[in-house]
Structure formats: structure tokens, C-alpha cells
XYZ file of N, CA and C in Angstrom:
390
model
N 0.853 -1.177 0.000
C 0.000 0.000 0.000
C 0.897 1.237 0.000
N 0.548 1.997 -0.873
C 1.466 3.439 -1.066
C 0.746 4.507 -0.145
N 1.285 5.642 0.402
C 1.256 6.666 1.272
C -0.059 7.481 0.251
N -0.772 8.187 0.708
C -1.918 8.996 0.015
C -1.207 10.329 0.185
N -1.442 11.459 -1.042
C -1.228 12.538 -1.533
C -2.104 13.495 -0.059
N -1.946 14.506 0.113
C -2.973 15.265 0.398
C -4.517 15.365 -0.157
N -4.638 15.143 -1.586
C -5.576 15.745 -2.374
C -6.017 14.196 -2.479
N -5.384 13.625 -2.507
C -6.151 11.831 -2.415
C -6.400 11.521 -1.251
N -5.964 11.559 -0.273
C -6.979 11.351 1.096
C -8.334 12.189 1.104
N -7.910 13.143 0.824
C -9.449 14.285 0.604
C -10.474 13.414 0.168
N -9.834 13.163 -1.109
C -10.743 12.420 -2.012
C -11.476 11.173 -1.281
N -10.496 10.222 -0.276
C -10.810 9.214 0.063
C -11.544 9.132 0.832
N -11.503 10.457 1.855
C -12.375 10.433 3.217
C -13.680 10.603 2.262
N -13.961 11.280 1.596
C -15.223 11.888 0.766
C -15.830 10.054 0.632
N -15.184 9.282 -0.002
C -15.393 7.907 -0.448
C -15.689 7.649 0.918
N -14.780 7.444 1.494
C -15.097 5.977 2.840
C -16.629 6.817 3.392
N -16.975 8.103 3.287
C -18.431 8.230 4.118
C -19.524 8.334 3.281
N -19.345 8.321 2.032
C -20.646 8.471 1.098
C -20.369 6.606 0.718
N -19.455 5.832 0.501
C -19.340 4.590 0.407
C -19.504 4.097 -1.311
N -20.078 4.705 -1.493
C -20.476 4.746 -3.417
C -20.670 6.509 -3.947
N -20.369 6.888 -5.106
C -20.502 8.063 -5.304
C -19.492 8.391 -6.951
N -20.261 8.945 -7.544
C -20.223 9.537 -8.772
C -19.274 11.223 -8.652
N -18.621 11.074 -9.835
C -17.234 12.181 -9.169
C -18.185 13.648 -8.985
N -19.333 14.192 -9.512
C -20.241 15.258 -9.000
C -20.165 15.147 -7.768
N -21.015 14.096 -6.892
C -21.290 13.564 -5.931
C -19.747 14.237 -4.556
N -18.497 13.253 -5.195
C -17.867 13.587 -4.686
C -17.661 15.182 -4.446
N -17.067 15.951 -6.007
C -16.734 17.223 -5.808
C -17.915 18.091 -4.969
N -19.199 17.346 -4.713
C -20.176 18.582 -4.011
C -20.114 18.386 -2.557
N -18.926 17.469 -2.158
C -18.768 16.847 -0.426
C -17.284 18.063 -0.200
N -16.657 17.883 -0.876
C -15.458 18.861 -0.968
C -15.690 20.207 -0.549
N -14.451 21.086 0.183
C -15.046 21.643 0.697
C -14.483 23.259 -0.153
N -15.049 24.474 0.049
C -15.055 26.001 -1.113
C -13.147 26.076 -0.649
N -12.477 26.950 -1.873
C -12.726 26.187 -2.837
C -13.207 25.044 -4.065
N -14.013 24.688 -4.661
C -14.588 23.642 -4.866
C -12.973 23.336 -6.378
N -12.117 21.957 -6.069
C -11.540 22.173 -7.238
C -12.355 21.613 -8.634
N -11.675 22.309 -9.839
C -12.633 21.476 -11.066
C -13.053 19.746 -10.939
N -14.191 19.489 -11.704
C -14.568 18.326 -12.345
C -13.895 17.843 -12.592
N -12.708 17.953 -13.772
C -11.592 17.175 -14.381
C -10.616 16.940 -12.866
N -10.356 17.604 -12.258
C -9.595 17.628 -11.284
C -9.855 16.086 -10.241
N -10.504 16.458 -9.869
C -11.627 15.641 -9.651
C -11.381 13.854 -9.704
N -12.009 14.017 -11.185
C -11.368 12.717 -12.263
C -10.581 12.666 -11.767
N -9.664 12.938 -12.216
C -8.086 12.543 -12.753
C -7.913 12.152 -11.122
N -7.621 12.714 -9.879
C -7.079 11.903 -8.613
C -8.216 10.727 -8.349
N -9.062 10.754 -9.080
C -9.940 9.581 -8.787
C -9.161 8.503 -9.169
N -8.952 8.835 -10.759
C -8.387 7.715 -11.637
C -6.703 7.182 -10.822
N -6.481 8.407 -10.187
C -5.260 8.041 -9.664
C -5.369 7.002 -8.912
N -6.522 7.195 -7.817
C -6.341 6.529 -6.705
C -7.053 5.327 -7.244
N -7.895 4.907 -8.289
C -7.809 3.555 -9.168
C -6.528 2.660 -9.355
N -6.071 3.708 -9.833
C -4.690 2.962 -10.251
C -3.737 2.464 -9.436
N -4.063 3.304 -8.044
C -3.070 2.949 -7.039
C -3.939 1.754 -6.439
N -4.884 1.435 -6.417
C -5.443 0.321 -5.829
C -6.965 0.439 -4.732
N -6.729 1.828 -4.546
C -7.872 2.217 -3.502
C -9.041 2.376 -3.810
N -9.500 2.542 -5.147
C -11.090 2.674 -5.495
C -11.168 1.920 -6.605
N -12.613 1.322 -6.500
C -13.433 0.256 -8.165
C -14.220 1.220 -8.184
N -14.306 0.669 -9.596
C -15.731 1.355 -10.507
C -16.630 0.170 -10.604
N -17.788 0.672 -10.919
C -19.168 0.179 -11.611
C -19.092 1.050 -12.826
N -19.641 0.713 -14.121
C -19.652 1.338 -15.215
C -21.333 1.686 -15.471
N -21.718 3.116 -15.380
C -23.436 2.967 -16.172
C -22.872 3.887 -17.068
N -23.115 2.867 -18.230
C -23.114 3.575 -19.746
C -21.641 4.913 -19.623
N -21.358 6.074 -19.794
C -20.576 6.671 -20.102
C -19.581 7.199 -18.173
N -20.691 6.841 -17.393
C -20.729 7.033 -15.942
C -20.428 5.963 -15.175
N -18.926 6.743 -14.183
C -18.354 5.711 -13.316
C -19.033 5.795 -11.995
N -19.535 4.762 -11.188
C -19.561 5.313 -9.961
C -18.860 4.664 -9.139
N -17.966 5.176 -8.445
C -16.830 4.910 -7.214
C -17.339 4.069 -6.036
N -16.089 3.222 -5.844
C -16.159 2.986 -4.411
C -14.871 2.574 -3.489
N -14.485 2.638 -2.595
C -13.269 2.722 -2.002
C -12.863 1.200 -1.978
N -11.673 0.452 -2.186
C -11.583 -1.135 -2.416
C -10.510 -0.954 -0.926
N -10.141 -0.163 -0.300
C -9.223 -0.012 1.091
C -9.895 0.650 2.157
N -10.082 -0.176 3.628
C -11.000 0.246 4.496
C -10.938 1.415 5.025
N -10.953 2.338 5.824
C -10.605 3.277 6.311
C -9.448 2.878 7.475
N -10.242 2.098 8.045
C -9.246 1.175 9.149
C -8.499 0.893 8.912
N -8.058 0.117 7.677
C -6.669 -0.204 7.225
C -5.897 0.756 6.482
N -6.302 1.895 6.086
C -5.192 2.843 5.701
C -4.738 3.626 6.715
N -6.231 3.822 7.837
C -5.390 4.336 8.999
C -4.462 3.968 9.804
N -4.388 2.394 10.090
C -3.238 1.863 10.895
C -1.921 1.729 9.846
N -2.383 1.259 8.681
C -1.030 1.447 7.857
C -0.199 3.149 7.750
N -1.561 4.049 7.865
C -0.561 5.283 7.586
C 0.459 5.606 9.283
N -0.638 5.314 10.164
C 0.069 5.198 11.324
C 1.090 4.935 12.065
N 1.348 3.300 11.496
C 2.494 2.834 11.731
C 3.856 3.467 10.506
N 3.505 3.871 9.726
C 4.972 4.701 8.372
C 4.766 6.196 9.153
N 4.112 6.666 9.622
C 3.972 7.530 10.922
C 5.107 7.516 11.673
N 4.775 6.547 12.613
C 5.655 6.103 14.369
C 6.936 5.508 13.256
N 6.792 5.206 12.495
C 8.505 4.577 12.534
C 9.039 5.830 11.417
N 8.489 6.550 11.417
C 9.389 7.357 10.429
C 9.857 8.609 11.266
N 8.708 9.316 12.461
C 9.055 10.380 13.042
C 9.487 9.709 14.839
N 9.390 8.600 15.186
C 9.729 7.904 16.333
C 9.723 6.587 16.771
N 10.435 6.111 15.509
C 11.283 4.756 15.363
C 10.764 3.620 15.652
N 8.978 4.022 15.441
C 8.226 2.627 15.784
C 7.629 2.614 17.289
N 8.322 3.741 18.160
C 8.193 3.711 19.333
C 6.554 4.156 20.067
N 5.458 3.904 20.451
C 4.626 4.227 21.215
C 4.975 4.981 22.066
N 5.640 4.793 23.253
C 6.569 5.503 24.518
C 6.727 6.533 23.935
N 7.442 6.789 22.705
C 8.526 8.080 22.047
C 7.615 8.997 21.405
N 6.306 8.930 20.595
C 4.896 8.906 20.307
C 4.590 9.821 21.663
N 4.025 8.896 22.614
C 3.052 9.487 23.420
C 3.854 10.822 24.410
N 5.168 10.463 24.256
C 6.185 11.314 25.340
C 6.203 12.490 24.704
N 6.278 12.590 23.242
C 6.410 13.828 22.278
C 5.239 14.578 22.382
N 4.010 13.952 22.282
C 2.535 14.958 22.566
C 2.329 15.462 23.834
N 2.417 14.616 24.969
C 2.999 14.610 26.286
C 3.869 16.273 26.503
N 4.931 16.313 25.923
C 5.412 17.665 26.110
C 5.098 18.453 25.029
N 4.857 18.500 23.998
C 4.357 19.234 22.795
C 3.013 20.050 23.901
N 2.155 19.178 23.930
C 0.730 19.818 24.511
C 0.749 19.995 26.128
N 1.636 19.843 26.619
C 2.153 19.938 27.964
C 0.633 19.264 28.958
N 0.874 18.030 28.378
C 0.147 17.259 29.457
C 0.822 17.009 31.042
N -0.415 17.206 32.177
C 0.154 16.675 33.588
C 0.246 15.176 33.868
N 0.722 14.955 34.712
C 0.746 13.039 35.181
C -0.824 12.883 34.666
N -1.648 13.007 35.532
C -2.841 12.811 35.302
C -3.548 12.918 33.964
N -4.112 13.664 33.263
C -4.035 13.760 31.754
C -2.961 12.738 30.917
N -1.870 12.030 31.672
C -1.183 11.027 30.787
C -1.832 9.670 31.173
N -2.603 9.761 32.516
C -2.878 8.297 33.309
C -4.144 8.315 32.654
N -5.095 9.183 32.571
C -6.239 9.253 31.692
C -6.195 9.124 29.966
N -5.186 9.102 29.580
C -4.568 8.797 28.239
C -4.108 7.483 28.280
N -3.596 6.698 29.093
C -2.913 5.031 28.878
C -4.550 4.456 29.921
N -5.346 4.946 30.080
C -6.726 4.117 31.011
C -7.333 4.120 29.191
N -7.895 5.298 28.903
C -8.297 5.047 27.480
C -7.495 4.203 26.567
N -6.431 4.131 26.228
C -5.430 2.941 25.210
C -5.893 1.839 25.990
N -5.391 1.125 27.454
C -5.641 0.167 27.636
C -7.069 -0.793 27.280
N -7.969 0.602 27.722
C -9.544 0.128 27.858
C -9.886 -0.485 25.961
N -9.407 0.237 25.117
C -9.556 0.017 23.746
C -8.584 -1.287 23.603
N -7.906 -1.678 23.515
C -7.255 -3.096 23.321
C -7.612 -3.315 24.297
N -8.158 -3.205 25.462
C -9.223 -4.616 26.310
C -10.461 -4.822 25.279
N -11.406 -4.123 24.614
C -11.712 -4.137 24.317
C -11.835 -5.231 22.472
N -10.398 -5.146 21.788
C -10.402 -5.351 20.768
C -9.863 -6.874 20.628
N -9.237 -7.338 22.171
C -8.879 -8.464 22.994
C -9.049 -8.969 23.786
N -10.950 -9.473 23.817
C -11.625 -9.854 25.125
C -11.440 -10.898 25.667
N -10.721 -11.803 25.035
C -9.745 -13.019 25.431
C -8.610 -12.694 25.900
N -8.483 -12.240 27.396
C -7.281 -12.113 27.530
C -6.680 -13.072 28.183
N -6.549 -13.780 28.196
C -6.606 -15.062 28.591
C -6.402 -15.689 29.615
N -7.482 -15.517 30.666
C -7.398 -15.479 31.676
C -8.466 -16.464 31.880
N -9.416 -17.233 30.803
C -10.419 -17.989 30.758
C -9.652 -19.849 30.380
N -8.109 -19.646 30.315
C -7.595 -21.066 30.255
C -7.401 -21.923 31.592
């Protein structure tokens, strides 16, 4: 899976919430500036080519749909994320926002209660039922 453009994620979020959609469709979700029609196209066709959207064909009219989940481009962009600006590291991640946004202890313990609670969640087998 290749990294998304600026102007192709645009495009994509537009896809993953309308789920099907005709490039009008799309350009009228976009936000003023509105860019051209052809414009439009053409990163559509891109992101065809790159693998992220099918067509349906009616007669001269494509209508779109995203072939990559949202979920999975988000953890894929995520992880080329953490290992590109902090070496893969979570710790190095959370320590950087941590002082960036000048979180207290507390605001960090309320930040790893939410992470934990979500992978308890996504791993209700924890295996504690053997």
C-alpha cells in the first residue's frame, strides 16, 4: 500500500463516508474552494490505479467505491507515521505529545486508562479464561 497525496486522502475520506458516489457527488462533499470536475477525475483515476477505489460502469458514468478500508489505511498510515518520526516507538509517540501539549501526570494516566480500555476491548480473550 502506497502513502496517500494530500488531495487523495481528501478524495478518500469523501469515499469511505458516502461509500459509493459519482465524481459530481464527490466534488459537491469537498469543501469552497470547490476544485474542477476534471480535477476531480483525474485523482480519482489516480487513486484507481493505485489500488484504492473500483468502478461500476453505467453507460458513459463511473460510480466509485473505495476497495481499502478506512481502518486499514489508517493503521497502515500510522504505523509509516511512528517509525518514520519515532522509530516505531509508542513511549517516544506518546512522550512527544505529552510535552508538545504539555500534558500533567494525570491527563497522561487518563490517556494510557483510554489505550488500555480500547485493546481490552479489541482483545476480550485475555486469557485469563484457560
Amino acid at each position: 500500500m502506497k502513502e496517500l497525496t494530500k488531495a487523495e486522502e481528501e478524495i478518500m475520506q469523501v469515499l469511505w463516508q458516502l461509500e459509493r458516489a459519482f465524481v459530481r457527488d464527490i466534488r459537491e462533499q469537498l469543501p469552497e474552494p470547490k476544485p474542477a470536475y476534471n480535477t476531480v477525475s483525474t485523482i480519482v483515476r489516480i487513486l484507481e490505479n493505485k489500488g484504492f477505489v473500483g468502478h461500476d460502469a453505467f453507460g458513459k458514468s463511473h460510480q466509485y467505491y473505495p476497495l481499502i478500508a478506512q481502518d486499514k489505511y489508517k493503521s497502515f498510515f500510522l504505523k509509516n507515521f511512528m517509525s518514520g518520526y519515532f522509530s516505531g516507538s509508542f513511549e517516544k509517540l506518546v512522550s512527544f505529545f505529552a510535552k508538545d501539549n504539555n500534558l500533567n501526570v494525570q491527563e497522561l494516566d487518563q490517556l494510557m486508562q483510554h489505550v488500555k480500555a480500547n485493546l481490552d476491548e479489541e482483545d476480550p480473550d485475555d486469557g485469563s479464561n484457560a
